[in-house]
Tab-separated table of C-alpha atoms in Angstrom:
chain	number	residue	atom	x	y	z
A	1	MET	CA	-57.892	139.898	24.577
A	2	THR	CA	-57.270	140.306	28.234
A	3	THR	CA	-54.256	140.008	30.691
A	4	PRO	CA	-55.414	138.157	34.256
A	5	THR	CA	-55.371	141.281	37.026
A	6	THR	CA	-52.206	140.428	39.740
A	7	SER	CA	-51.882	142.205	43.111
A	8	GLU	CA	-48.849	143.718	41.948
A	9	ARG	CA	-49.410	144.902	38.506
A	10	PRO	CA	-53.200	145.504	38.424
A	11	ARG	CA	-54.936	146.307	35.086
A	12	VAL	CA	-57.145	148.816	33.810
A	13	ALA	CA	-59.542	149.861	30.602
A	14	VAL	CA	-59.061	153.037	29.188
A	15	PHE	CA	-62.305	154.619	26.458
A	16	ASP	CA	-60.623	157.144	24.282
A	17	PRO	CA	-62.173	157.345	21.530
A	18	THR	CA	-59.950	160.180	19.512
A	19	PRO	CA	-56.774	160.692	20.894
A	20	VAL	CA	-54.495	163.776	19.744
A	21	LEU	CA	-50.974	163.478	18.666
A	22	THR	CA	-49.632	167.180	20.672
A	23	ILE	CA	-46.995	168.964	19.025
A	24	VAL	CA	-45.426	171.618	21.192
A	25	VAL	CA	-42.605	173.992	20.729
A	26	GLU	CA	-40.165	175.069	23.560
A	27	SER	CA	-37.482	176.966	23.978
A	28	LEU	CA	-34.234	175.431	24.952
A	29	ASN	CA	-31.129	178.487	25.284
A	30	GLY	CA	-33.106	179.709	23.024
A	31	ALA	CA	-33.878	178.224	20.267
A	32	PRO	CA	-36.743	176.527	19.224
A	33	ASP	CA	-37.137	172.930	20.853
A	34	VAL	CA	-39.871	170.961	19.685
A	35	HIS	CA	-41.688	168.029	21.380
A	36	LEU	CA	-44.191	165.001	19.913
A	37	HIS	CA	-46.411	163.306	21.934
A	38	ALA	CA	-49.611	161.198	22.372
A	39	GLY	CA	-52.567	162.853	24.374
A	40	GLY	CA	-56.160	163.527	24.372
A	41	GLN	CA	-57.231	162.749	27.729
A	42	GLY	CA	-57.580	158.913	27.777
A	43	VAL	CA	-53.656	159.262	27.086
A	44	TRP	CA	-53.146	161.145	30.092
A	45	VAL	CA	-54.859	159.221	32.517
A	46	ALA	CA	-53.142	155.807	31.103
A	47	ARG	CA	-49.727	157.746	30.752
A	48	MET	CA	-50.613	158.360	34.891
A	49	LEU	CA	-51.367	155.034	35.715
A	50	TYR	CA	-48.981	153.577	34.057
A	51	GLU	CA	-46.315	155.668	36.115
A	52	LEU	CA	-48.404	154.135	38.870
A	53	GLY	CA	-48.485	151.012	38.860
A	54	VAL	CA	-50.844	149.944	36.887
A	55	ASP	CA	-51.055	148.396	33.832
A	56	ALA	CA	-53.452	150.851	30.950
A	57	VAL	CA	-54.806	149.006	27.887
A	58	LEU	CA	-56.012	152.661	25.525
A	59	CYS	CA	-59.327	151.272	23.359
A	60	ALA	CA	-59.111	154.068	20.834
A	61	ALA	CA	-59.638	154.449	17.092
A	62	ILE	CA	-56.807	154.731	15.257
A	63	GLY	CA	-56.225	156.978	11.689
A	64	GLY	CA	-54.433	158.906	9.288
A	65	GLU	CA	-50.734	160.086	9.786
A	66	THR	CA	-51.452	162.099	13.113
A	67	GLY	CA	-53.081	157.850	14.235
A	68	VAL	CA	-49.214	156.062	13.039
A	69	VAL	CA	-47.082	158.703	15.030
A	70	LEU	CA	-48.998	159.035	18.431
A	71	SER	CA	-49.767	154.769	18.537
A	72	GLY	CA	-45.755	154.812	18.142
A	73	LEU	CA	-45.802	157.230	21.315
A	74	ALA	CA	-47.764	156.138	22.898
A	75	ARG	CA	-46.311	152.556	22.945
A	76	ASP	CA	-42.915	154.360	24.044
A	77	GLU	CA	-43.998	154.993	26.834
A	78	GLY	CA	-45.688	151.714	28.037
A	79	ILE	CA	-49.197	152.379	27.129
A	80	GLU	CA	-50.979	149.565	25.666
A	81	LEU	CA	-53.399	150.281	22.946
A	82	ALA	CA	-55.549	148.494	21.541
A	83	ALA	CA	-56.657	150.213	18.422
A	84	VAL	CA	-59.350	150.139	15.969
A	85	ASP	CA	-58.496	151.266	12.314
A	86	SER	CA	-60.178	154.147	11.519
A	87	PRO	CA	-60.537	155.612	7.746
A	88	GLY	CA	-60.306	159.033	9.187
A	89	SER	CA	-57.389	160.778	10.187
A	90	CYS	CA	-56.783	161.452	14.740
A	91	GLY	CA	-56.453	165.210	15.679
A	92	ALA	CA	-53.988	166.616	16.297
A	93	TYR	CA	-52.326	170.037	17.374
A	94	ILE	CA	-49.604	172.984	17.618
A	95	ASN	CA	-48.928	175.085	20.277
A	96	ASP	CA	-46.298	177.723	21.244
A	97	ARG	CA	-45.037	177.975	24.805
A	98	ARG	CA	-41.818	180.236	24.295
A	99	SER	CA	-43.080	182.611	25.713
A	100	GLY	CA	-43.881	180.520	29.176
A	101	LYS	CA	-47.951	180.212	28.087
A	102	ARG	CA	-49.639	178.516	25.622
A	103	GLU	CA	-50.370	179.973	22.213
A	104	GLU	CA	-52.042	177.617	20.095
A	105	TRP	CA	-51.418	177.732	16.247
A	106	VAL	CA	-53.351	175.116	15.033
A	107	ALA	CA	-55.797	172.685	16.047
A	108	MET	CA	-57.200	169.794	13.499
A	109	ALA	CA	-60.219	168.413	14.416
A	110	PRO	CA	-60.686	164.610	15.077
A	111	ALA	CA	-62.460	163.027	12.263
A	112	PRO	CA	-66.047	161.475	13.322
A	113	LEU	CA	-66.278	157.925	13.702
A	114	GLY	CA	-68.533	155.666	11.881
A	115	ARG	CA	-70.884	153.633	12.932
A	116	HIS	CA	-68.372	149.949	11.923
A	117	VAL	CA	-65.505	151.668	13.745
A	118	LEU	CA	-67.682	152.466	16.803
A	119	ASP	CA	-69.176	149.236	16.909
A	120	GLU	CA	-65.364	147.604	16.608
A	121	LEU	CA	-64.631	149.940	19.787
A	122	TYR	CA	-67.412	149.129	21.907
A	123	GLY	CA	-66.683	145.514	21.511
A	124	LEU	CA	-62.973	145.876	21.857
A	125	PHE	CA	-63.513	148.186	25.060
A	126	LEU	CA	-65.956	145.591	26.727
A	127	GLY	CA	-63.436	142.871	26.257
A	128	GLU	CA	-60.584	144.714	27.376
A	129	SER	CA	-62.619	145.932	30.451
A	130	THR	CA	-64.165	142.007	31.648
A	131	GLY	CA	-61.493	141.106	34.681
A	132	ALA	CA	-59.660	144.454	34.401
A	133	SER	CA	-59.722	146.437	38.274
A	134	ALA	CA	-61.419	149.008	36.644
A	135	ALA	CA	-62.838	150.272	34.120
A	136	VAL	CA	-62.214	154.469	32.636
A	137	LEU	CA	-64.285	156.578	30.626
A	138	THR	CA	-63.283	159.664	29.196
A	139	GLY	CA	-64.681	162.182	26.754
A	140	PRO	CA	-63.595	162.481	22.488
A	141	ARG	CA	-62.017	165.677	21.776
A	142	ASP	CA	-65.102	166.889	19.658
A	143	PRO	CA	-68.429	166.021	21.139
A	144	ALA	CA	-69.358	165.458	17.616
A	145	ALA	CA	-66.990	162.556	16.699
A	146	VAL	CA	-69.281	159.931	18.928
A	147	PRO	CA	-72.987	159.563	19.787
A	148	ALA	CA	-73.274	160.576	24.034
A	149	ASP	CA	-75.437	157.403	23.947
A	150	THR	CA	-72.462	155.006	23.495
A	151	TYR	CA	-71.785	156.935	27.235
A	152	ARG	CA	-74.648	155.515	28.745
A	153	ARG	CA	-74.441	151.793	26.996
A	154	LEU	CA	-70.756	151.084	28.489
A	155	ALA	CA	-71.432	152.543	31.766
A	156	GLY	CA	-74.650	149.570	31.985
A	157	ASP	CA	-72.578	147.235	30.497
A	158	CYS	CA	-69.270	147.006	32.046
A	159	ARG	CA	-71.025	147.520	35.140
A	160	GLU	CA	-72.921	144.169	34.157
A	161	LEU	CA	-69.395	142.591	33.169
A	162	GLY	CA	-68.444	143.314	36.821
A	163	ALA	CA	-66.240	146.083	36.182
A	164	SER	CA	-66.048	149.280	38.560
A	165	VAL	CA	-66.264	152.086	36.787
A	166	VAL	CA	-64.807	156.029	36.040
A	167	ALA	CA	-66.497	157.855	34.672
A	168	ASP	CA	-64.273	161.681	33.831
A	169	LEU	CA	-66.462	163.476	31.857
A	170	ALA	CA	-68.721	166.291	30.628
A	171	GLY	CA	-71.918	167.847	29.293
A	172	GLU	CA	-73.997	164.774	27.319
A	173	ALA	CA	-72.006	162.047	27.539
A	174	LEU	CA	-71.820	162.579	31.335
A	175	THR	CA	-75.410	163.069	31.819
A	176	ALA	CA	-75.302	159.903	29.805
A	177	ALA	CA	-73.220	157.914	31.512
A	178	LEU	CA	-75.196	158.590	34.612
A	179	ALA	CA	-77.979	156.972	33.208
A	180	GLY	CA	-76.076	153.513	33.004
A	181	GLY	CA	-74.543	154.232	35.967
A	182	VAL	CA	-70.885	154.657	37.062
A	183	THR	CA	-68.990	154.144	40.303
A	184	VAL	CA	-67.278	156.801	40.692
A	185	LEU	CA	-67.587	160.127	38.420
A	186	LYS	CA	-65.397	162.534	38.177
A	187	VAL	CA	-65.671	166.400	37.177
A	188	SER	CA	-64.329	169.710	37.390
A	189	GLU	CA	-66.026	172.929	38.940
A	190	ASP	CA	-65.048	174.912	35.814
A	191	GLU	CA	-67.166	171.363	33.054
A	192	LEU	CA	-70.092	171.627	35.902
A	193	ARG	CA	-70.643	175.628	34.483
A	194	ALA	CA	-69.873	175.106	30.796
A	195	HIS	CA	-72.671	172.644	30.784
A	196	GLY	CA	-75.240	174.331	32.935
A	197	ARG	CA	-74.985	172.078	36.098
A	198	LEU	CA	-74.018	175.228	38.571
A	199	GLY	CA	-74.826	178.457	37.969
A	200	ASP	CA	-71.107	181.278	37.338
A	201	ASP	CA	-72.237	183.010	40.471
A	202	ALA	CA	-72.607	179.247	42.081
A	203	THR	CA	-70.817	178.825	46.834
A	204	ALA	CA	-68.660	175.854	47.675
A	205	GLU	CA	-71.867	174.800	49.471
A	206	ASP	CA	-73.639	174.624	45.832
A	207	ALA	CA	-71.043	172.865	44.536
A	208	VAL	CA	-71.876	169.810	47.063
A	209	ALA	CA	-74.963	170.690	46.341
A	210	ALA	CA	-74.426	169.777	42.303
A	211	ALA	CA	-72.327	167.100	43.272
A	212	CYS	CA	-75.272	165.272	45.695
A	213	ARG	CA	-77.763	166.047	42.967
A	214	LEU	CA	-75.134	163.802	40.829
A	215	ARG	CA	-75.306	161.124	42.840
A	216	GLU	CA	-79.181	160.815	42.644
A	217	ASP	CA	-78.996	161.055	38.446
A	218	GLY	CA	-76.285	158.095	38.862
A	219	ALA	CA	-73.010	157.783	40.312
A	220	GLU	CA	-72.346	155.429	43.574
A	221	HIS	CA	-69.564	158.340	44.233
A	222	VAL	CA	-68.609	162.161	43.165
A	223	VAL	CA	-65.304	163.820	43.013
A	224	ILE	CA	-65.256	167.494	42.051
A	225	SER	CA	-62.263	169.180	41.387
A	226	ARG	CA	-61.791	172.856	41.927
A	227	GLY	CA	-58.898	174.336	40.596
A	228	GLY	CA	-56.752	175.576	43.409
A	229	GLU	CA	-59.672	175.063	45.949
A	230	ALA	CA	-60.277	172.389	47.942
A	231	SER	CA	-62.011	168.879	46.369
A	232	ILE	CA	-65.027	168.015	47.075
A	233	ALA	CA	-65.180	164.108	48.088
A	234	LEU	CA	-68.999	162.445	48.196
A	235	LEU	CA	-68.051	159.109	48.883
A	236	GLU	CA	-70.794	156.312	50.665
A	237	GLY	CA	-73.208	159.231	51.322
A	238	LYS	CA	-70.597	161.057	53.123
A	239	VAL	CA	-69.361	164.565	51.969
A	240	HIS	CA	-65.312	165.491	52.415
A	241	TRP	CA	-63.608	168.589	51.694
A	242	ALA	CA	-60.391	167.426	49.827
A	243	HIS	CA	-56.876	169.574	50.938
A	244	GLY	CA	-53.880	168.793	48.590
A	245	PRO	CA	-50.510	170.697	48.775
A	246	ARG	CA	-50.531	174.107	47.055
A	247	LEU	CA	-47.575	173.661	45.069
A	248	SER	CA	-46.337	176.562	42.574
A	249	PRO	CA	-47.849	176.087	39.231
A	250	ALA	CA	-46.089	175.447	35.746
A	251	ASP	CA	-49.029	174.456	33.982
A	252	HIS	CA	-52.085	173.472	35.750
A	253	ARG	CA	-54.097	171.107	31.728
A	254	GLY	CA	-54.165	167.749	32.546
A	255	ALA	CA	-53.952	167.937	36.671
A	256	GLY	CA	-57.395	166.780	36.404
A	257	ASP	CA	-56.851	163.474	33.920
A	258	SER	CA	-53.676	162.853	36.999
A	259	MET	CA	-56.470	162.994	39.198
A	260	THR	CA	-58.360	160.758	37.728
A	261	ALA	CA	-55.516	158.465	37.273
A	262	GLY	CA	-54.688	158.157	40.508
A	263	ILE	CA	-58.680	157.647	41.949
A	264	THR	CA	-58.569	154.441	39.297
A	265	ALA	CA	-55.284	153.077	40.706
A	266	GLY	CA	-56.581	153.335	44.091
A	267	ILE	CA	-59.642	151.586	43.405
A	268	ALA	CA	-57.857	149.348	40.938
A	269	ARG	CA	-55.502	148.017	44.062
A	270	ARG	CA	-58.682	148.071	46.607
A	271	ARG	CA	-58.077	150.248	48.613
A	272	PRO	CA	-60.310	152.075	50.772
A	273	LEU	CA	-61.643	154.911	48.645
A	274	THR	CA	-60.527	157.882	50.574
A	275	GLU	CA	-57.275	156.525	50.220
A	276	ALA	CA	-57.985	156.607	45.913
A	277	VAL	CA	-59.015	160.646	46.852
A	278	GLN	CA	-55.859	161.003	48.613
A	279	LEU	CA	-53.667	159.606	45.488
A	280	GLY	CA	-55.596	161.068	43.519
A	281	VAL	CA	-54.939	164.545	44.976
A	282	ALA	CA	-51.473	164.091	44.685
A	283	ALA	CA	-51.288	162.936	41.120
A	284	GLY	CA	-52.930	166.045	40.415
A	285	ALA	CA	-50.846	168.654	42.700
A	286	VAL	CA	-47.607	167.005	41.359
A	287	THR	CA	-49.117	167.116	37.824
A	288	VAL	CA	-49.469	171.076	37.984
A	289	SER	CA	-45.913	171.528	39.180
A	290	ARG	CA	-44.735	170.069	35.759
A	291	HIS	CA	-44.774	170.975	32.056
A	292	GLY	CA	-45.718	168.335	30.698
A	293	LEU	CA	-49.422	166.750	30.732
A	294	ALA	CA	-50.628	164.036	33.702
A	295	THR	CA	-46.586	163.852	34.413
A	296	GLY	CA	-45.335	162.904	37.483
A	297	ASP	CA	-43.298	159.952	39.227
A	298	ARG	CA	-44.261	157.740	41.798
A	299	ARG	CA	-42.075	158.712	44.345
A	300	SER	CA	-43.194	162.262	44.510
A	301	ILE	CA	-46.854	161.563	44.368
A	302	GLY	CA	-46.420	159.071	46.976
A	303	SER	CA	-44.856	161.580	49.048
A	304	LEU	CA	-47.674	163.919	48.921
A	305	VAL	CA	-50.113	161.763	49.725
A	306	SER	CA	-49.984	162.115	53.580
A	307	ALA	CA	-49.940	165.955	52.612
A	308	VAL	CA	-53.416	165.590	51.749
A	309	ARG	CA	-55.903	165.895	54.311
A	310	LEU	CA	-59.903	165.240	53.736
A	311	GLU	CA	-62.363	166.980	55.920
A	312	PRO	CA	-65.891	165.576	56.283
A	313	VAL	CA	-68.488	168.511	56.029
A	314	PRO	CA	-71.227	168.571	58.361
A	315	SER	CA	-74.127	168.213	57.415
A	316	PRO	CA	-74.756	168.745	53.247
A	317	PRO	CA	-77.820	170.164	51.822
A	318	ALA	CA	-80.329	167.699	50.388
A	319	PRO	CA	-80.198	167.890	46.753
């Protein structure tokens, strides 16, 4: 089931229970230009991992006509797909970008995963995580599709098997994964606000304190992305501001998933955590400058790593 990891091309398992088919209408010389892609948080992480020279195996439940299409699209991009057949359909959405902004026309939620499908997917991911350089946990597109406690069990079991666990989660799934224990938690400041871990008027110092609390809750290391502001990186007990280049934005979506992929790629290659965060920030910055979600080329990302600066925070507040 697994392929031995090599120093040249490490291997990472990515858990995405509910990938989605994306249909986006662009404008080309005034005429509609329709693009179809495999999407969803895990797909976007896997896409950037592949671009960064890491083999990514995506573990997902696939079903319905939407699942047939997105499976082929994912494989065409070089993403290895370890799929479990689901009687329900994968989700899908149609966006119109002809005005320069995303307008959602249709959004179809994924079908909830039944017990047997979830059990099979759980075992499949554990098998792929065994011997992998890292295991990435991403959340369901619809929280109702997967019980949150699944993430507690996955985090704990993957660490028991010796995998470094990178979690990019929010809400109840985040809380559950922390209970299982994760190596690196990546979360956005907006997600912390949306789920009550930060107030609407929280300052940067409040976000630093939130990172410390997340460490106390079960994350060895914490990275908080903050939109266009410096990210917060709590690494080995020390807090840093991670300043990246501010490129002209084309589309901010997917930047956080690219950051997660960059951090994971650094971990998979056994680089110091500071270098892994620099790679993640650079990957996120390149994605913001492009229209595709979690896209970018390895050379451009590599050239920006040196422009990412980590500034120590002298005395972070106690949690």
